[in-house]
Amino acid sequence: MLLAFGMLFPNMPLYIMFIPVPIKAKWMVIGYGAIELLIGLSSANDGVSHFSHLGVMIFGFIMILFWKKKGTLHGGF
């Protein structure tokens, strides 16, 4: 969902808790993906499948590109 929001509204300002400056959605998505990758590569045993999050982000990215190419992206929204 975060990736779709970042692709559809890349310049929308987001506010992260305890940080009073806005961050553009595209940078938030890139940062979140990088954090998931770093935590996934570390030996953290926190019970979260970080690579599943990354896999779903990649699948969502491909699906949104497909919908844009097909021209049906904004038809259902």
Short mmCIF file of N, CA, C and O in Angstrom, two decimals:
data_model
loop_
_atom_site.label_atom_id
_atom_site.label_comp_id
_atom_site.label_asym_id
_atom_site.label_seq_id
_atom_site.Cartn_x
_atom_site.Cartn_y
_atom_site.Cartn_z
N MET A 1 0.82 -1.18 0.00
CA MET A 1 0.00 0.00 0.00
C MET A 1 0.88 1.26 0.00
O MET A 1 0.55 2.22 -0.67
N LEU A 2 1.94 1.22 0.77
CA LEU A 2 2.81 2.38 0.84
C LEU A 2 3.47 2.63 -0.52
O LEU A 2 3.57 3.78 -0.96
N LEU A 3 3.87 1.57 -1.20
CA LEU A 3 4.48 1.73 -2.51
C LEU A 3 3.49 2.31 -3.51
O LEU A 3 3.83 3.20 -4.28
N ALA A 4 2.26 1.82 -3.49
CA ALA A 4 1.24 2.34 -4.41
C ALA A 4 0.99 3.82 -4.14
O ALA A 4 0.88 4.62 -5.07
N PHE A 5 0.90 4.20 -2.88
CA PHE A 5 0.71 5.61 -2.54
C PHE A 5 1.89 6.43 -3.03
O PHE A 5 1.71 7.52 -3.60
N GLY A 6 3.10 5.92 -2.84
CA GLY A 6 4.29 6.64 -3.27
C GLY A 6 4.38 6.78 -4.78
O GLY A 6 4.90 7.77 -5.29
N MET A 7 3.86 5.80 -5.52
CA MET A 7 3.90 5.89 -6.98
C MET A 7 2.79 6.78 -7.52
O MET A 7 2.98 7.49 -8.51
N LEU A 8 1.62 6.74 -6.90
CA LEU A 8 0.50 7.54 -7.40
C LEU A 8 0.57 9.00 -6.95
O LEU A 8 0.12 9.89 -7.66
N PHE A 9 1.13 9.24 -5.78
CA PHE A 9 1.23 10.60 -5.24
C PHE A 9 2.66 10.83 -4.74
O PHE A 9 2.89 10.99 -3.54
N PRO A 10 3.65 10.88 -5.64
CA PRO A 10 5.05 10.92 -5.21
C PRO A 10 5.46 12.19 -4.47
O PRO A 10 6.39 12.15 -3.67
N ASN A 11 4.80 13.29 -4.70
CA ASN A 11 5.22 14.54 -4.06
C ASN A 11 4.33 14.94 -2.88
O ASN A 11 4.45 16.05 -2.38
N MET A 12 3.46 14.04 -2.45
CA MET A 12 2.60 14.32 -1.31
C MET A 12 3.46 14.36 -0.04
O MET A 12 4.24 13.45 0.21
N PRO A 13 3.33 15.42 0.75
CA PRO A 13 4.15 15.48 1.97
C PRO A 13 3.61 14.55 3.05
O PRO A 13 2.41 14.46 3.28
N LEU A 14 4.51 13.83 3.69
CA LEU A 14 4.18 12.95 4.80
C LEU A 14 4.94 13.42 6.03
O LEU A 14 6.07 13.89 5.93
N TYR A 15 4.32 13.28 7.16
CA TYR A 15 4.96 13.65 8.42
C TYR A 15 5.19 12.39 9.24
O TYR A 15 4.26 11.65 9.54
N ILE A 16 6.44 12.13 9.60
CA ILE A 16 6.78 10.99 10.43
C ILE A 16 6.69 11.45 11.88
O ILE A 16 7.06 12.57 12.22
N MET A 17 6.20 10.57 12.73
CA MET A 17 6.03 10.92 14.13
C MET A 17 7.36 11.39 14.73
O MET A 17 8.40 10.79 14.49
N PHE A 18 7.32 12.45 15.47
CA PHE A 18 8.45 13.08 16.16
C PHE A 18 9.43 13.79 15.24
O PHE A 18 10.45 14.26 15.70
N ILE A 19 9.15 13.84 13.94
CA ILE A 19 9.97 14.63 13.01
C ILE A 19 9.05 15.69 12.41
O ILE A 19 8.17 15.36 11.62
N PRO A 20 9.23 16.95 12.76
CA PRO A 20 8.27 17.98 12.36
C PRO A 20 8.39 18.48 10.93
O PRO A 20 7.68 19.39 10.54
N VAL A 21 9.28 17.91 10.12
CA VAL A 21 9.41 18.38 8.75
C VAL A 21 8.79 17.35 7.80
O VAL A 21 8.89 16.15 8.03
N PRO A 22 8.14 17.83 6.73
CA PRO A 22 7.51 16.88 5.81
C PRO A 22 8.55 16.16 4.95
O PRO A 22 9.60 16.69 4.63
N ILE A 23 8.22 14.93 4.58
CA ILE A 23 9.04 14.13 3.68
C ILE A 23 8.15 13.73 2.51
O ILE A 23 7.01 13.31 2.72
N LYS A 24 8.66 13.86 1.30
CA LYS A 24 7.86 13.46 0.13
C LYS A 24 7.64 11.95 0.16
O LYS A 24 8.50 11.19 0.61
N ALA A 25 6.49 11.53 -0.33
CA ALA A 25 6.11 10.12 -0.27
C ALA A 25 7.11 9.23 -0.99
O ALA A 25 7.40 8.12 -0.53
N LYS A 26 7.66 9.69 -2.11
CA LYS A 26 8.60 8.85 -2.85
C LYS A 26 9.85 8.56 -2.03
O LYS A 26 10.38 7.45 -2.06
N TRP A 27 10.32 9.53 -1.24
CA TRP A 27 11.50 9.30 -0.41
C TRP A 27 11.18 8.41 0.79
O TRP A 27 12.03 7.64 1.23
N MET A 28 9.96 8.51 1.28
CA MET A 28 9.53 7.66 2.39
C MET A 28 9.50 6.19 1.94
O MET A 28 9.95 5.30 2.66
N VAL A 29 8.98 5.95 0.75
CA VAL A 29 8.90 4.57 0.24
C VAL A 29 10.30 4.01 0.00
O VAL A 29 10.59 2.87 0.37
N ILE A 30 11.18 4.79 -0.57
CA ILE A 30 12.55 4.34 -0.81
C ILE A 30 13.25 4.06 0.52
O ILE A 30 13.93 3.04 0.67
N GLY A 31 13.06 4.93 1.49
CA GLY A 31 13.67 4.73 2.80
C GLY A 31 13.14 3.49 3.49
O GLY A 31 13.90 2.73 4.10
N TYR A 32 11.83 3.27 3.41
CA TYR A 32 11.24 2.10 4.03
C TYR A 32 11.76 0.82 3.37
O TYR A 32 12.08 -0.16 4.06
N GLY A 33 11.86 0.81 2.06
CA GLY A 33 12.40 -0.34 1.36
C GLY A 33 13.85 -0.62 1.75
O GLY A 33 14.24 -1.77 1.94
N ALA A 34 14.64 0.44 1.88
CA ALA A 34 16.04 0.27 2.29
C ALA A 34 16.15 -0.26 3.71
O ALA A 34 16.97 -1.14 3.99
N ILE A 35 15.30 0.23 4.60
CA ILE A 35 15.32 -0.27 5.98
C ILE A 35 14.92 -1.74 6.03
O ILE A 35 15.54 -2.54 6.74
N GLU A 36 13.88 -2.11 5.27
CA GLU A 36 13.47 -3.52 5.23
C GLU A 36 14.61 -4.39 4.70
O GLU A 36 14.84 -5.49 5.21
N LEU A 37 15.32 -3.93 3.68
CA LEU A 37 16.42 -4.70 3.12
C LEU A 37 17.55 -4.85 4.14
O LEU A 37 18.08 -5.95 4.34
N LEU A 38 17.91 -3.77 4.80
CA LEU A 38 19.00 -3.82 5.78
C LEU A 38 18.65 -4.72 6.96
O LEU A 38 19.48 -5.51 7.42
N ILE A 39 17.43 -4.62 7.45
CA ILE A 39 17.03 -5.47 8.57
C ILE A 39 16.94 -6.92 8.12
O ILE A 39 17.31 -7.84 8.86
N GLY A 40 16.48 -7.16 6.90
CA GLY A 40 16.42 -8.51 6.38
C GLY A 40 17.78 -9.15 6.21
O GLY A 40 17.96 -10.34 6.44
N LEU A 41 18.76 -8.35 5.80
CA LEU A 41 20.12 -8.87 5.63
C LEU A 41 20.85 -9.05 6.96
O LEU A 41 21.81 -9.82 7.02
N SER A 42 20.43 -8.33 7.98
CA SER A 42 21.07 -8.50 9.28
C SER A 42 20.59 -9.81 9.90
O SER A 42 19.67 -10.46 9.41
N SER A 43 21.19 -10.18 10.97
CA SER A 43 20.81 -11.44 11.61
C SER A 43 19.76 -11.21 12.70
O SER A 43 19.75 -11.92 13.69
N ALA A 44 18.91 -10.23 12.51
CA ALA A 44 17.87 -9.94 13.50
C ALA A 44 16.84 -11.07 13.50
O ALA A 44 16.37 -11.50 12.45
N ASN A 45 16.51 -11.54 14.67
CA ASN A 45 15.52 -12.61 14.81
C ASN A 45 14.30 -12.01 15.49
O ASN A 45 14.02 -12.28 16.66
N ASP A 46 13.57 -11.17 14.74
CA ASP A 46 12.44 -10.46 15.33
C ASP A 46 11.09 -11.05 14.95
O ASP A 46 10.06 -10.52 15.32
N GLY A 47 11.08 -12.15 14.21
CA GLY A 47 9.83 -12.81 13.86
C GLY A 47 9.07 -12.15 12.72
O GLY A 47 7.91 -12.47 12.49
N VAL A 48 9.71 -11.24 11.99
CA VAL A 48 9.08 -10.55 10.87
C VAL A 48 9.79 -10.99 9.59
O VAL A 48 11.02 -11.01 9.53
N SER A 49 9.03 -11.31 8.56
CA SER A 49 9.61 -11.71 7.29
C SER A 49 9.82 -10.45 6.43
O SER A 49 8.95 -10.03 5.68
N HIS A 50 10.99 -9.86 6.57
CA HIS A 50 11.29 -8.61 5.87
C HIS A 50 11.38 -8.82 4.36
O HIS A 50 11.02 -7.93 3.59
N PHE A 51 11.84 -9.98 3.93
CA PHE A 51 11.93 -10.23 2.50
C PHE A 51 10.54 -10.42 1.89
O PHE A 51 10.35 -10.17 0.71
N SER A 52 9.58 -10.85 2.67
CA SER A 52 8.20 -10.91 2.17
C SER A 52 7.68 -9.50 1.90
O SER A 52 6.99 -9.26 0.90
N HIS A 53 7.99 -8.57 2.79
CA HIS A 53 7.59 -7.17 2.57
C HIS A 53 8.21 -6.65 1.28
O HIS A 53 7.55 -5.98 0.48
N LEU A 54 9.48 -6.95 1.07
CA LEU A 54 10.15 -6.48 -0.14
C LEU A 54 9.57 -7.16 -1.39
O LEU A 54 9.41 -6.52 -2.43
N GLY A 55 9.25 -8.44 -1.29
CA GLY A 55 8.66 -9.14 -2.41
C GLY A 55 7.31 -8.58 -2.80
O GLY A 55 7.01 -8.42 -3.99
N VAL A 56 6.50 -8.26 -1.82
CA VAL A 56 5.19 -7.66 -2.10
C VAL A 56 5.35 -6.27 -2.68
O VAL A 56 4.59 -5.86 -3.57
N MET A 57 6.36 -5.52 -2.22
CA MET A 57 6.62 -4.20 -2.80
C MET A 57 7.00 -4.33 -4.28
O MET A 57 6.54 -3.55 -5.11
N ILE A 58 7.83 -5.30 -4.60
CA ILE A 58 8.24 -5.50 -5.99
C ILE A 58 7.04 -5.92 -6.84
O ILE A 58 6.85 -5.42 -7.96
N PHE A 59 6.23 -6.84 -6.32
CA PHE A 59 5.04 -7.28 -7.05
C PHE A 59 4.08 -6.11 -7.27
O PHE A 59 3.54 -5.94 -8.36
N GLY A 60 3.87 -5.29 -6.25
CA GLY A 60 3.00 -4.12 -6.39
C GLY A 60 3.55 -3.13 -7.40
O GLY A 60 2.79 -2.54 -8.18
N PHE A 61 4.86 -2.95 -7.42
CA PHE A 61 5.49 -2.06 -8.40
C PHE A 61 5.23 -2.54 -9.82
O PHE A 61 4.83 -1.77 -10.69
N ILE A 62 5.41 -3.85 -10.04
CA ILE A 62 5.18 -4.41 -11.37
C ILE A 62 3.70 -4.30 -11.75
O ILE A 62 3.36 -3.97 -12.89
N MET A 63 2.81 -4.55 -10.79
CA MET A 63 1.38 -4.48 -11.06
C MET A 63 0.96 -3.05 -11.41
O MET A 63 0.18 -2.84 -12.35
N ILE A 64 1.47 -2.06 -10.72
CA ILE A 64 1.12 -0.67 -11.02
C ILE A 64 1.67 -0.26 -12.39
O ILE A 64 1.00 0.43 -13.15
N LEU A 65 2.89 -0.69 -12.71
CA LEU A 65 3.43 -0.40 -14.04
C LEU A 65 2.57 -1.04 -15.13
O LEU A 65 2.33 -0.43 -16.17
N PHE A 66 2.11 -2.26 -14.90
CA PHE A 66 1.24 -2.93 -15.85
C PHE A 66 -0.06 -2.17 -16.03
O PHE A 66 -0.54 -1.97 -17.15
N TRP A 67 -0.66 -1.75 -14.93
CA TRP A 67 -1.92 -1.00 -15.01
C TRP A 67 -1.73 0.34 -15.71
O TRP A 67 -2.61 0.79 -16.44
N LYS A 68 -0.60 1.02 -15.46
CA LYS A 68 -0.34 2.28 -16.16
C LYS A 68 -0.19 2.06 -17.66
O LYS A 68 -0.71 2.84 -18.45
N LYS A 69 0.53 1.01 -18.03
CA LYS A 69 0.73 0.72 -19.46
C LYS A 69 -0.59 0.38 -20.13
O LYS A 69 -0.85 0.79 -21.26
N LYS A 70 -1.44 -0.35 -19.42
CA LYS A 70 -2.71 -0.76 -19.96
C LYS A 70 -3.73 0.39 -19.96
O LYS A 70 -4.70 0.37 -20.71
N GLY A 71 -3.50 1.39 -19.15
CA GLY A 71 -4.40 2.55 -19.10
C GLY A 71 -5.59 2.38 -18.19
O GLY A 71 -6.55 3.14 -18.28
N THR A 72 -5.55 1.42 -17.28
CA THR A 72 -6.68 1.16 -16.39
C THR A 72 -6.39 1.52 -14.94
O THR A 72 -7.12 1.12 -14.05
N LEU A 73 -5.34 2.26 -14.70
CA LEU A 73 -4.93 2.54 -13.32
C LEU A 73 -5.97 3.35 -12.56
O LEU A 73 -6.32 3.02 -11.44
N HIS A 74 -6.51 4.41 -13.16
CA HIS A 74 -7.43 5.27 -12.44
C HIS A 74 -8.89 4.90 -12.69
O HIS A 74 -9.78 5.59 -12.23
N GLY A 75 -9.15 3.82 -13.40
CA GLY A 75 -10.53 3.42 -13.69
C GLY A 75 -11.32 2.99 -12.48
O GLY A 75 -12.51 3.23 -12.37
N GLY A 76 -10.68 2.33 -11.52
CA GLY A 76 -11.39 1.80 -10.37
C GLY A 76 -11.35 2.70 -9.15
O GLY A 76 -11.99 2.43 -8.15
N PHE A 77 -10.58 3.77 -9.20
CA PHE A 77 -10.43 4.63 -8.02
C PHE A 77 -11.36 5.80 -8.07
O PHE A 77 -11.58 6.52 -8.88
#
